[in-house]
Coordinates of C-alpha atoms in Angstrom, one line a residue:
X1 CA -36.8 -1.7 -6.0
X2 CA -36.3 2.2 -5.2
X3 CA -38.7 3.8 -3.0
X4 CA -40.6 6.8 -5.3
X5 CA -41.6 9.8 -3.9
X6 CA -44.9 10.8 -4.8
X7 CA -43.2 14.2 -5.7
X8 CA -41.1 12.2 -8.5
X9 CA -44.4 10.4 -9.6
X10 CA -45.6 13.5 -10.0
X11 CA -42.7 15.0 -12.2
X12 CA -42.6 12.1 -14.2
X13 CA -46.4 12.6 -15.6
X14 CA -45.9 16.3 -15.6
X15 CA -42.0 16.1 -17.8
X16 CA -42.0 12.6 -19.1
X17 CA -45.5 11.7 -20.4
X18 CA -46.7 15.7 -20.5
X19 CA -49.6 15.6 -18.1
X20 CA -49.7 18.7 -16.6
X21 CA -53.0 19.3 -15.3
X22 CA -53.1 18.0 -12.0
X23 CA -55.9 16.5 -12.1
X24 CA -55.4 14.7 -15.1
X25 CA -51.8 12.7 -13.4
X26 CA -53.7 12.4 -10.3
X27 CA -56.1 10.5 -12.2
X28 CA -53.4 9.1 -14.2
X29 CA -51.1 7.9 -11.0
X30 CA -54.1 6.6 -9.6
X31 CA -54.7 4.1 -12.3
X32 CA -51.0 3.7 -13.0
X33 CA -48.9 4.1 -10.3
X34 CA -47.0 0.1 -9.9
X35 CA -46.4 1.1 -13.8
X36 CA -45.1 4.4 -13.2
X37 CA -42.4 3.1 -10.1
X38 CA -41.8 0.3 -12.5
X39 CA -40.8 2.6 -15.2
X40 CA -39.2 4.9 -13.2
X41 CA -37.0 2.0 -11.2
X42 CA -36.0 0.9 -14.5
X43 CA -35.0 4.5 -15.4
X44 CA -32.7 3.9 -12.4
X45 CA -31.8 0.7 -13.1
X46 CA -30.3 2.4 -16.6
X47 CA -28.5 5.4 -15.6
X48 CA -25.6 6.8 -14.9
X49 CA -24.3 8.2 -11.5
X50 CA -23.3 11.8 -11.8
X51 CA -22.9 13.7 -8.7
X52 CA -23.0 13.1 -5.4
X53 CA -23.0 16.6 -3.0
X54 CA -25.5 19.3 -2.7
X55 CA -27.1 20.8 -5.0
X56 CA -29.3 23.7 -4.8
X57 CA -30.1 23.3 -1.0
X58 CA -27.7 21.7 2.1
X59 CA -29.1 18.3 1.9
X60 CA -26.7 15.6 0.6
X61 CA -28.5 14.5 -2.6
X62 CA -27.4 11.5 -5.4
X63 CA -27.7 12.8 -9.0
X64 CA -28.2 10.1 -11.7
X65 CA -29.0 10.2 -15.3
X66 CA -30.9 8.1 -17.6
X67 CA -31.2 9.3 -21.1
X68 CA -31.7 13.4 -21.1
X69 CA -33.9 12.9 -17.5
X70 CA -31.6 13.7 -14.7
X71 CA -32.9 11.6 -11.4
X72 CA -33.3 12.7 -7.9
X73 CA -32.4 10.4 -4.8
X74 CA -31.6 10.7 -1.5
X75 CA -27.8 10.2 -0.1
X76 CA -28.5 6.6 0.5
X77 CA -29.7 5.4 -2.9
X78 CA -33.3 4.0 -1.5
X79 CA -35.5 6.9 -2.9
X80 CA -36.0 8.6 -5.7
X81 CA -37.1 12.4 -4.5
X82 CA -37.4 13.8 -8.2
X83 CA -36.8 13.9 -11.9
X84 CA -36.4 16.3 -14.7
X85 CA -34.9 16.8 -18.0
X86 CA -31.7 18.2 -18.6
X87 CA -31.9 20.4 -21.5
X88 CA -29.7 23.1 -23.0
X89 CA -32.7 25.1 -25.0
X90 CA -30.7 24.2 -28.4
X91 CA -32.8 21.6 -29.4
X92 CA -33.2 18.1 -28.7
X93 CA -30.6 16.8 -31.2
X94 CA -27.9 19.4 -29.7
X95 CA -28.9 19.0 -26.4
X96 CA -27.8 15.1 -26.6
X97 CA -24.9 15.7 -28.3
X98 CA -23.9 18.2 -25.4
X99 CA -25.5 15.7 -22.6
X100 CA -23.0 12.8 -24.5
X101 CA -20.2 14.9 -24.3
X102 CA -20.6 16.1 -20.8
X103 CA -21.0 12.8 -19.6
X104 CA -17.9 11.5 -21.4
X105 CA -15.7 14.0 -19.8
X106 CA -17.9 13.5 -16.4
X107 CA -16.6 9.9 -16.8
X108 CA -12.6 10.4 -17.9
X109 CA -12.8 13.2 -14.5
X110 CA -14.7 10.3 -12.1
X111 CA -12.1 8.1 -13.6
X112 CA -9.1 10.1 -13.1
X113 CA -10.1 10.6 -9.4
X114 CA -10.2 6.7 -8.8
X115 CA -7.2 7.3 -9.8
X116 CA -6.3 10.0 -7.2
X117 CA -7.6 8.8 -4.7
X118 CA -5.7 5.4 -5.1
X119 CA -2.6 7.6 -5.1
X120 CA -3.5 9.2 -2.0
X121 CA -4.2 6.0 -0.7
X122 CA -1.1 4.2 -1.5
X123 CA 0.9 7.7 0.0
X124 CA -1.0 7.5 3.0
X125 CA 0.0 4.0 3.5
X126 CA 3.6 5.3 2.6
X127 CA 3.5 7.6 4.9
X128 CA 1.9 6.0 8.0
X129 CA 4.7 3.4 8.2
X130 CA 7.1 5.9 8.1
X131 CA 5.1 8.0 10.5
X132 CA 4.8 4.9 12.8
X133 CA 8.8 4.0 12.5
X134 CA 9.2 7.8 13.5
X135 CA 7.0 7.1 16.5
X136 CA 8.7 3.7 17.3
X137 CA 12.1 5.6 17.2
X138 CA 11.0 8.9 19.8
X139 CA 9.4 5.9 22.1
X140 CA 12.6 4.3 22.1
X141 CA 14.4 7.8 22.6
X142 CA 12.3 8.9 24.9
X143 CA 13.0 6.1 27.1
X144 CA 16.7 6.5 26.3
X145 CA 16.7 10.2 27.8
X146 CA 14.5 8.5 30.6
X147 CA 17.5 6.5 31.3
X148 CA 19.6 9.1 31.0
X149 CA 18.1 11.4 33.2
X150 CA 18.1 8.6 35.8
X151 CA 21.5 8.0 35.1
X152 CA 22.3 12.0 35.7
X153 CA 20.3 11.9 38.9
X154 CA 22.5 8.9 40.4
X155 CA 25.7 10.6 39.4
X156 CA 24.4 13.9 40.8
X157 CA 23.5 12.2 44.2
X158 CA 26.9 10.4 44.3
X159 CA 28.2 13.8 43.9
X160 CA 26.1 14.8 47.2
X161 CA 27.0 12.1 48.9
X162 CA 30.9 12.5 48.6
X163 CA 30.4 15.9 49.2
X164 CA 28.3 14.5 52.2
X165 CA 31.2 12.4 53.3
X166 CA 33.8 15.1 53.8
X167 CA 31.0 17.7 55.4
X168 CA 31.0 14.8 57.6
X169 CA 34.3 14.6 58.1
X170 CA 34.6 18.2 58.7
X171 CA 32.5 18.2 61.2
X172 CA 34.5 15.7 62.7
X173 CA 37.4 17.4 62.9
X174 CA 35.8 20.7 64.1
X175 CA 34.3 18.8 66.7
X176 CA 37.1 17.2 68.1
X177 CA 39.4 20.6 67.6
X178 CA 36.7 22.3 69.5
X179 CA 37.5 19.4 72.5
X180 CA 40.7 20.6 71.8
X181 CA 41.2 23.7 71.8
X182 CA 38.2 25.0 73.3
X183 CA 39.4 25.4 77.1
X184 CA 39.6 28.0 79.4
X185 CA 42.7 29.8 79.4
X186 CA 42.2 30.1 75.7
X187 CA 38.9 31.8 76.5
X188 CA 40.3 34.3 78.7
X189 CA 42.8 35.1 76.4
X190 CA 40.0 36.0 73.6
X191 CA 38.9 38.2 76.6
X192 CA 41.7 39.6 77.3
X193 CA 42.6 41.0 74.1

């Protein structure tokens, strides 16, 4: 059983039963009011939902409809916050037959976006394990490029250390032409000329 705001009590004496003094439905919910819940959770019971969004303000708001009487509720279902009836001031007849044909086409476009939104689902899924295969494959190159910058960091250190290996032997050589060659006489002879 639906909570009922004393609010949609209230609306249902006032638009439903045509109470509109207040102190006549105060009077009237206070001799009636497990009949009027009851009454108005079956109204609830027998509708249809409609909309679910805001309307009117920026509070997220259910909109159901039983009959011509367009119910209230909060986001969650649990209360019912008002009630009114939807009319198109072309008289009751015509207003009906527009209310039956709105809620036909309300029902093919709910319908249709079930219908979407399984789509969508079944493309996101699609998608996904593609977009995870794609992930799979840049982990797996990434740690090919890993490999290959290691790789390119060994070959450029052999590089340095062949390179390394005849600085070495250069120095050797200097250092034993410099034993030599580097001798007196040849020193005075820079001197000298």
């Amino acid at each position: 059983m639906k909570n009922v705001k004393n609010h949609a009590k209230q609306r249902y004496c006032e638009r439903i039963l045509g109470i509109t003094d207040s102190n006549e439905w105060k009077r009237y919910l206070a001799q009636n009011d497990e009949m009027v819940c009851n009454h108005i959770n079956k109204m609830v019971d027998n509708s249809l939902f409609i909309y679910r969004g805001q309307i009117g303000d920026n509070t997220t708001k259910v909109f159901r409809m039983a009959d011509n009487i367009v119910l209230v509720m909060d986001s969650q279902e649990t209360c019912v916050i008002t009630l009114f009836k939807c009319y198109f001031d072309f008289g009751d007849d015509m207003d009906r037959q527009i209310i039956k044909h709105e809620l036909l086409r309300l029902d093919e476009l709910h319908n249709g976006l079930k219908n979407i939104d399984a789509e969508i689902q079944d493309f996101v899924e699609q998608v996904t394990v593609t977009s995870t295969t794609l992930d799979m494959q840049i982990k797996a190159m990434e740690e090919q490029l890993r490999l290959l910058k290691a790789q390119k960091t060994s070959a450029d250190e052999a590089i340095k250390g062949k390179r390394a290996g005849r600085e070495f032997t250069v120095k050797e050589i200097e250092k034993i032409a410099v034993r030599l060659c580097n001798s007196l006489e040849y020193r005075r002879d820079l001197q000298a000329s």
